[in-house]
Coordinates of C-alpha atoms and ligand atoms in Angstrom, one line a residue:
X1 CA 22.5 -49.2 -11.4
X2 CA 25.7 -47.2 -10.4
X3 CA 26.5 -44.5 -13.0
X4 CA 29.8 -45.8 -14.7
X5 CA 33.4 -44.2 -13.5
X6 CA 34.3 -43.2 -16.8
X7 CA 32.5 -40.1 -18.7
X8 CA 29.8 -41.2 -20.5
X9 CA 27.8 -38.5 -23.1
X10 CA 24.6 -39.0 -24.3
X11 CA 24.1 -36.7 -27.5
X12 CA 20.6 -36.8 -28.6
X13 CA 19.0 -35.0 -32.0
X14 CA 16.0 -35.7 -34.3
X15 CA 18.6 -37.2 -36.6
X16 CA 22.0 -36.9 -37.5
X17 CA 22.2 -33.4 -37.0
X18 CA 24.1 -33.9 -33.9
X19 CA 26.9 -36.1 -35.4
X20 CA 28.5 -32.9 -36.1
X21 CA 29.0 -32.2 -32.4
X22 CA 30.2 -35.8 -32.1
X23 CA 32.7 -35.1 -34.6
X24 CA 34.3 -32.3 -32.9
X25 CA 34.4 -34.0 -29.9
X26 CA 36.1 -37.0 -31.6
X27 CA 38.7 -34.5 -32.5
X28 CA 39.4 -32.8 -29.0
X29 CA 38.5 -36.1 -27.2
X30 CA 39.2 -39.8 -29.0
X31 CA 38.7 -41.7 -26.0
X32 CA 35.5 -40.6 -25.5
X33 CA 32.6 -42.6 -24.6
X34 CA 29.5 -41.7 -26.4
X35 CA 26.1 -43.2 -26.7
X36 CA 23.6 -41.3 -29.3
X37 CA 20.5 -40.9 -29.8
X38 CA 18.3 -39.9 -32.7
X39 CA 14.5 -39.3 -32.4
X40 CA 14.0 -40.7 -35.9
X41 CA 10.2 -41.8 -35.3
X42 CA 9.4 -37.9 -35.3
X43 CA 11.7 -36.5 -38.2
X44 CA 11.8 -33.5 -39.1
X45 CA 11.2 -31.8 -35.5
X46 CA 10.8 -28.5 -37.6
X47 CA 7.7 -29.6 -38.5
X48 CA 6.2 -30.9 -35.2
X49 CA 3.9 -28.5 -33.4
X50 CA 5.5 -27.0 -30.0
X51 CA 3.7 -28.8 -27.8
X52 CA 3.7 -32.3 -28.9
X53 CA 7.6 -31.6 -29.2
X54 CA 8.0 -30.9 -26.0
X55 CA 6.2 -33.2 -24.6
X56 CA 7.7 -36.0 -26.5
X57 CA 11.6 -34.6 -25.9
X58 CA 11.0 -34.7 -22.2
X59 CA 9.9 -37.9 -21.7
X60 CA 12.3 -39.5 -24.1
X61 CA 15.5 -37.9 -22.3
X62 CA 14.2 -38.8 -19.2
X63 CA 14.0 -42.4 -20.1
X64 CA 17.2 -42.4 -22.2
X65 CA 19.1 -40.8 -18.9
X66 CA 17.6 -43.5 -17.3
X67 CA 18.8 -46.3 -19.5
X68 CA 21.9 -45.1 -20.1
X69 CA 23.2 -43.7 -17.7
X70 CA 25.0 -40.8 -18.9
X71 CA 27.7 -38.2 -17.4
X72 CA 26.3 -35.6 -19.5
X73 CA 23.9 -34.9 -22.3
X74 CA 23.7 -32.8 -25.3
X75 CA 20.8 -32.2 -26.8
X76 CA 22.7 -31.1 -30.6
X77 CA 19.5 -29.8 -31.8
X78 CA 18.2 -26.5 -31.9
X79 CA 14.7 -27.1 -32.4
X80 CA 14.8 -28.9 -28.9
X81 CA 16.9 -26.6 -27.4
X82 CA 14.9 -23.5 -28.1
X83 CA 12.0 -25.6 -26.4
X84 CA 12.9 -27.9 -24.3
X85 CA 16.1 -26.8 -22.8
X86 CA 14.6 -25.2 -19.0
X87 CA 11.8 -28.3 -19.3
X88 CA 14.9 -30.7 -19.2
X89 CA 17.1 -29.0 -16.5
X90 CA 14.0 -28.9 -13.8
X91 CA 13.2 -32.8 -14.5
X92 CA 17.2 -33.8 -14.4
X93 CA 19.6 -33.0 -11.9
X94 CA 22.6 -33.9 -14.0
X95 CA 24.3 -31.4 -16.9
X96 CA 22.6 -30.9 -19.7
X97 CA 24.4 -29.0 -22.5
X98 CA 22.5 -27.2 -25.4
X99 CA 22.6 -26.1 -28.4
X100 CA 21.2 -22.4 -29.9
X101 CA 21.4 -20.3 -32.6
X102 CA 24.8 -18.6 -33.0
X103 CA 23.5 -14.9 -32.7
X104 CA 25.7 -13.8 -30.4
X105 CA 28.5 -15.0 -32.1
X106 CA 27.0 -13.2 -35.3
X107 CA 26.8 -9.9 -33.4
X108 CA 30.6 -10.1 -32.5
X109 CA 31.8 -10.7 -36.0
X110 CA 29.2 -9.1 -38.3
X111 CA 31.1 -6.0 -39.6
X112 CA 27.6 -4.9 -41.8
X113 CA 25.9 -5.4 -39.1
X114 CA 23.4 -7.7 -41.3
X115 CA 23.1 -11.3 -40.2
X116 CA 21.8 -13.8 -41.7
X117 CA 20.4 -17.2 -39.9
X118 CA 19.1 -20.2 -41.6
X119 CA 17.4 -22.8 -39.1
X120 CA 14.3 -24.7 -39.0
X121 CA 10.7 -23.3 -39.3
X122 CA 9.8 -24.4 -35.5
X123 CA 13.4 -22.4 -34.5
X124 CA 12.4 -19.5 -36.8
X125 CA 9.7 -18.5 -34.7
X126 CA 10.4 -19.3 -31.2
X127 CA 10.1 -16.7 -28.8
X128 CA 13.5 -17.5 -27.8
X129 CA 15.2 -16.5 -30.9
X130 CA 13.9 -12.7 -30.6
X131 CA 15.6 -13.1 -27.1
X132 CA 18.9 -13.5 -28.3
X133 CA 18.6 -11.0 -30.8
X134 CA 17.3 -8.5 -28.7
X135 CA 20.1 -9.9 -25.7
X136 CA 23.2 -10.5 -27.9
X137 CA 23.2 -8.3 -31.4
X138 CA 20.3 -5.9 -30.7
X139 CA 22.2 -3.6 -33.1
X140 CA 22.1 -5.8 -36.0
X141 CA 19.8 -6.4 -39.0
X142 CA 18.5 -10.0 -38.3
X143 CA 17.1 -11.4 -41.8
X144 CA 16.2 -15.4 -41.3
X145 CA 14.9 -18.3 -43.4
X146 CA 13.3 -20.8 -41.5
X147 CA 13.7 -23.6 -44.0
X148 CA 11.2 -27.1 -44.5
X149 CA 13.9 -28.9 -46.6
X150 CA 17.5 -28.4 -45.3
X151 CA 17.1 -30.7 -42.3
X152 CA 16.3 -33.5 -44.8
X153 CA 19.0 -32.3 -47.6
X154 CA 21.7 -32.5 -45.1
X155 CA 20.2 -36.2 -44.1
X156 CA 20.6 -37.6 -47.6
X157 CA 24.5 -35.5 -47.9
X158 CA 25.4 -37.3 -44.9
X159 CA 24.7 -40.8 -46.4
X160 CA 26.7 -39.7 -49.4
X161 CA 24.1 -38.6 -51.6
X162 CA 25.1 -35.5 -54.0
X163 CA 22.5 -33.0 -53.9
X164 CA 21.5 -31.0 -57.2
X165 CA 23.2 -27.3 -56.5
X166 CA 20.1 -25.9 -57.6
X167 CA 17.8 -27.2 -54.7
X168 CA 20.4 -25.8 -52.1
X169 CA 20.6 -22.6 -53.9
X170 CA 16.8 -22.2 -54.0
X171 CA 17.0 -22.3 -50.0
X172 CA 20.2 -19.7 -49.7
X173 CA 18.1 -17.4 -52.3
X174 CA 14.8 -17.2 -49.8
X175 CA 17.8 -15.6 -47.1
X176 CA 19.7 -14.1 -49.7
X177 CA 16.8 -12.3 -51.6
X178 CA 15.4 -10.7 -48.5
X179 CA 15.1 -7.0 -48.7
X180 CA 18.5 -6.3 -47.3
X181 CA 19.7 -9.7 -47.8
X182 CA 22.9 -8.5 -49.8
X183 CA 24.0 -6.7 -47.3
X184 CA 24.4 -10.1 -44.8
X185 CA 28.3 -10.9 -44.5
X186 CA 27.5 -13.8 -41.5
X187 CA 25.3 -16.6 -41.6
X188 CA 24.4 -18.7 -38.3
X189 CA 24.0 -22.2 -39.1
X190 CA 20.5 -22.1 -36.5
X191 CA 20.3 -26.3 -36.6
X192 CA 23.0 -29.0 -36.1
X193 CA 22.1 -30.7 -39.7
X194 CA 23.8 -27.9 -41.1
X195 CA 27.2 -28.5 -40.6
X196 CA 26.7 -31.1 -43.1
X197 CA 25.6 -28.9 -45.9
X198 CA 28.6 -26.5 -44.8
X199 CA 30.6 -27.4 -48.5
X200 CA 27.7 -26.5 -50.3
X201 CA 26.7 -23.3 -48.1
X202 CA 30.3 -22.3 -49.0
X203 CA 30.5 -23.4 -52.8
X204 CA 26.8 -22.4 -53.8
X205 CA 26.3 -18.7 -51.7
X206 CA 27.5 -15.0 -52.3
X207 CA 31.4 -14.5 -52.1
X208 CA 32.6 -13.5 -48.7
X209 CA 30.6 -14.8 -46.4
X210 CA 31.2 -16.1 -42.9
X211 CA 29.1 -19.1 -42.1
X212 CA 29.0 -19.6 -38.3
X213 CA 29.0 -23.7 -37.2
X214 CA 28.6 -24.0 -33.4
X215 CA 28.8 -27.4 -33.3
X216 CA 33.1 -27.5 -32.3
X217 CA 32.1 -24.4 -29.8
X218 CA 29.3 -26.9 -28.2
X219 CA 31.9 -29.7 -27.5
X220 CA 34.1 -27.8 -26.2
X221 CA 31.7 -26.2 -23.9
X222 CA 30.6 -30.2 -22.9
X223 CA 34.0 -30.9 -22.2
X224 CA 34.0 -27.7 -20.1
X225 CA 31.0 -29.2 -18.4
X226 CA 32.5 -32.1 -18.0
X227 CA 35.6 -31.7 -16.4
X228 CA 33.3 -30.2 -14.0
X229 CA 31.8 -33.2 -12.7
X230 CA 34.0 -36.5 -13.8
X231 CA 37.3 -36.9 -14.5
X232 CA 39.1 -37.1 -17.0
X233 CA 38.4 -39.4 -20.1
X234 CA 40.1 -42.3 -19.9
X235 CA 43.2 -43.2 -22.3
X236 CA 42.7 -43.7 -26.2
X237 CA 41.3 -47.4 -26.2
X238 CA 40.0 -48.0 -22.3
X239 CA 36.4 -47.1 -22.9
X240 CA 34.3 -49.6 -20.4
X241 CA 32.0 -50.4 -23.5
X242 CA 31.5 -49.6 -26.8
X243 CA 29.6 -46.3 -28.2
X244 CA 26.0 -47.0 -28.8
X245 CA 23.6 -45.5 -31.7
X246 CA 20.1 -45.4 -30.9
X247 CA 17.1 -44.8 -33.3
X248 CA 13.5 -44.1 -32.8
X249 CA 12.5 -46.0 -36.4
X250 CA 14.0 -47.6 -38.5
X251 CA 16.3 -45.5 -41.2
X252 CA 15.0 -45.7 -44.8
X253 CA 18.3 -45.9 -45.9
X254 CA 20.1 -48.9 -44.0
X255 CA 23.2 -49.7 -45.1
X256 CA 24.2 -45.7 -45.9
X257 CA 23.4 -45.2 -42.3
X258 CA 26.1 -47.7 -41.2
X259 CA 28.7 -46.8 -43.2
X260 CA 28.7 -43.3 -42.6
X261 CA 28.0 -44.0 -38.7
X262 CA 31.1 -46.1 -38.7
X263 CA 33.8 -43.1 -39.1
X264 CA 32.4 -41.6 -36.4
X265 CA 33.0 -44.4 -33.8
X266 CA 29.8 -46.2 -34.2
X267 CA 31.2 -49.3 -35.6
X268 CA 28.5 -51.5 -34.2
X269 CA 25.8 -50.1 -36.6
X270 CA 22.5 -48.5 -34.9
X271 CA 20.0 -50.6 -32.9
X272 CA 16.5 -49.3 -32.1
X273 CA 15.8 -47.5 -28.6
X274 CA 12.7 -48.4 -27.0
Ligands
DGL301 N1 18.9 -30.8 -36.1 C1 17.7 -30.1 -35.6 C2 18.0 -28.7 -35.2 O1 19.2 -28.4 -34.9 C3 16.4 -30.2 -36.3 C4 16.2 -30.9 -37.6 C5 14.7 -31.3 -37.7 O2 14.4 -32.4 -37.2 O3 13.9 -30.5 -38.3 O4 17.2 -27.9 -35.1

């Protein structure tokens, strides 16, 4: 089958951590046609061991590329990023956007020169994250918390649940509380499901802080990509066909899943991706 005319993205996470990209780029670009993907079967990829990971992300992209045909992708997941990204790239021939911890953009702004970075426990202790630091803020204190529970917090905020302040504020204190901790004045958000526990980051944590979301700077750098090899989106309204919102499983939480889907474009509901 012919790839379509008009720009289609395929933005793929282990959940909805990625709908935080999508929501920037439904800001710069309405018009937009996006399909996305979320491996929920495998939730929480923090947890997974690297090599099952990697395997399974490979093989599901390649058959998602396949299926749907899409312009570009963006893998809006740092976990799969940190892993997967050179994997992907060698299998695909077409542009492949990712998404990694904000260090460098720590390293510009820090003026303590403490940063802080809060991201999965699989991200924690990838190889790759030393790189950055040692590439892009060498000079800074690096203090991370590579967290089991955020990922899933920042599932249940997005579907509208209120979280107790006291379970988020557990999490900030095992950064916070690191010897040198109150010295941080930046925090990278290190995995896309962040951006949804921005509020609380920002109402629960020390005064003054400056919590780093990539997720508007990794649409824009798609629709950099992008302009690179299709044209311009289409007008507001003359998508070929509608945005799609694949799942792995099942979600436990249904209806919640639809509604909150369905401000971002996905008005169809989800449908499973086999
Ligand atoms: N959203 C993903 C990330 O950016 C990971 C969440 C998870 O599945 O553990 O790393």
């Amino acid at each position: 089958m012919p790839a379509p005319s008009s720009p289609r993205l395929l933005v793929f996470d282990s959940g909805i951590g990625g709908l935080g990209v999508v929501q920037a780029l439904r800001s710069l670009a309405p018009s937009l046609t996006i399909d996305y993907l979320a491996d929920t079967a495998l939730f929480p990829y923090g947890e997974q061991p690297d090599d099952l990971l990697r395997e399974r992300i490979t093989e599901l992209i390649c058959k998602a590329s396949d299926a749907l045909k899409p312009t570009l992708i963006i893998i809006a997941c740092n976990t799969a990023s940190t892993l997967a990204l050179p994997i992907l790239r060698e299998r695909l021939t077409l542009p492949i956007v990712g998404c990694v911890p904000p260090i460098r953009w720590a390293g510009r702004v820090s003026a303590s020169r403490t940063i802080g970075l809060l991201a999965t426990s699989a991200t924690a202790r990838r190889p790759y994250l030393k790189q950055l630091h040692e590439d892009f803020a060498a000079d800074c204190h690096l203090l991370i918390h590579g967290s089991r529970h955020l990922a899933n917090m920042a599932e249940r905020a997005f579907r509208g649940e209120q979280l107790e302040p006291a379970e988020v504020q557990q999490e900030l204190t095992y950064l916070f509380e690191q010897p040198g901790g109150s010295d941080i004045d930046t925090v990278g958000l290190g995995c896309t499901h962040y951006t949804f526990l921005l509020p609380y980051f920002q109402r629960l944590g020390p005064t003054g802080i400056m919590w780093l979301d990539p997720a508007p700077a990794v649409a824009q750098q798609a629709l950099r990509r992008l302009g690179d090899v299709a044209e311009a989106p289409p007008p507001s309204g003359l998508t070929a066909t509608p945005d799609r919102f694949f799942l792995t499983a099942p979600p436990q939480n249904n209806q919640d899943l639809a509604s909150h889907i369905a401000w971002l474009g996905f008005t169809n509901g989800w449908e499973i991706f086999s």
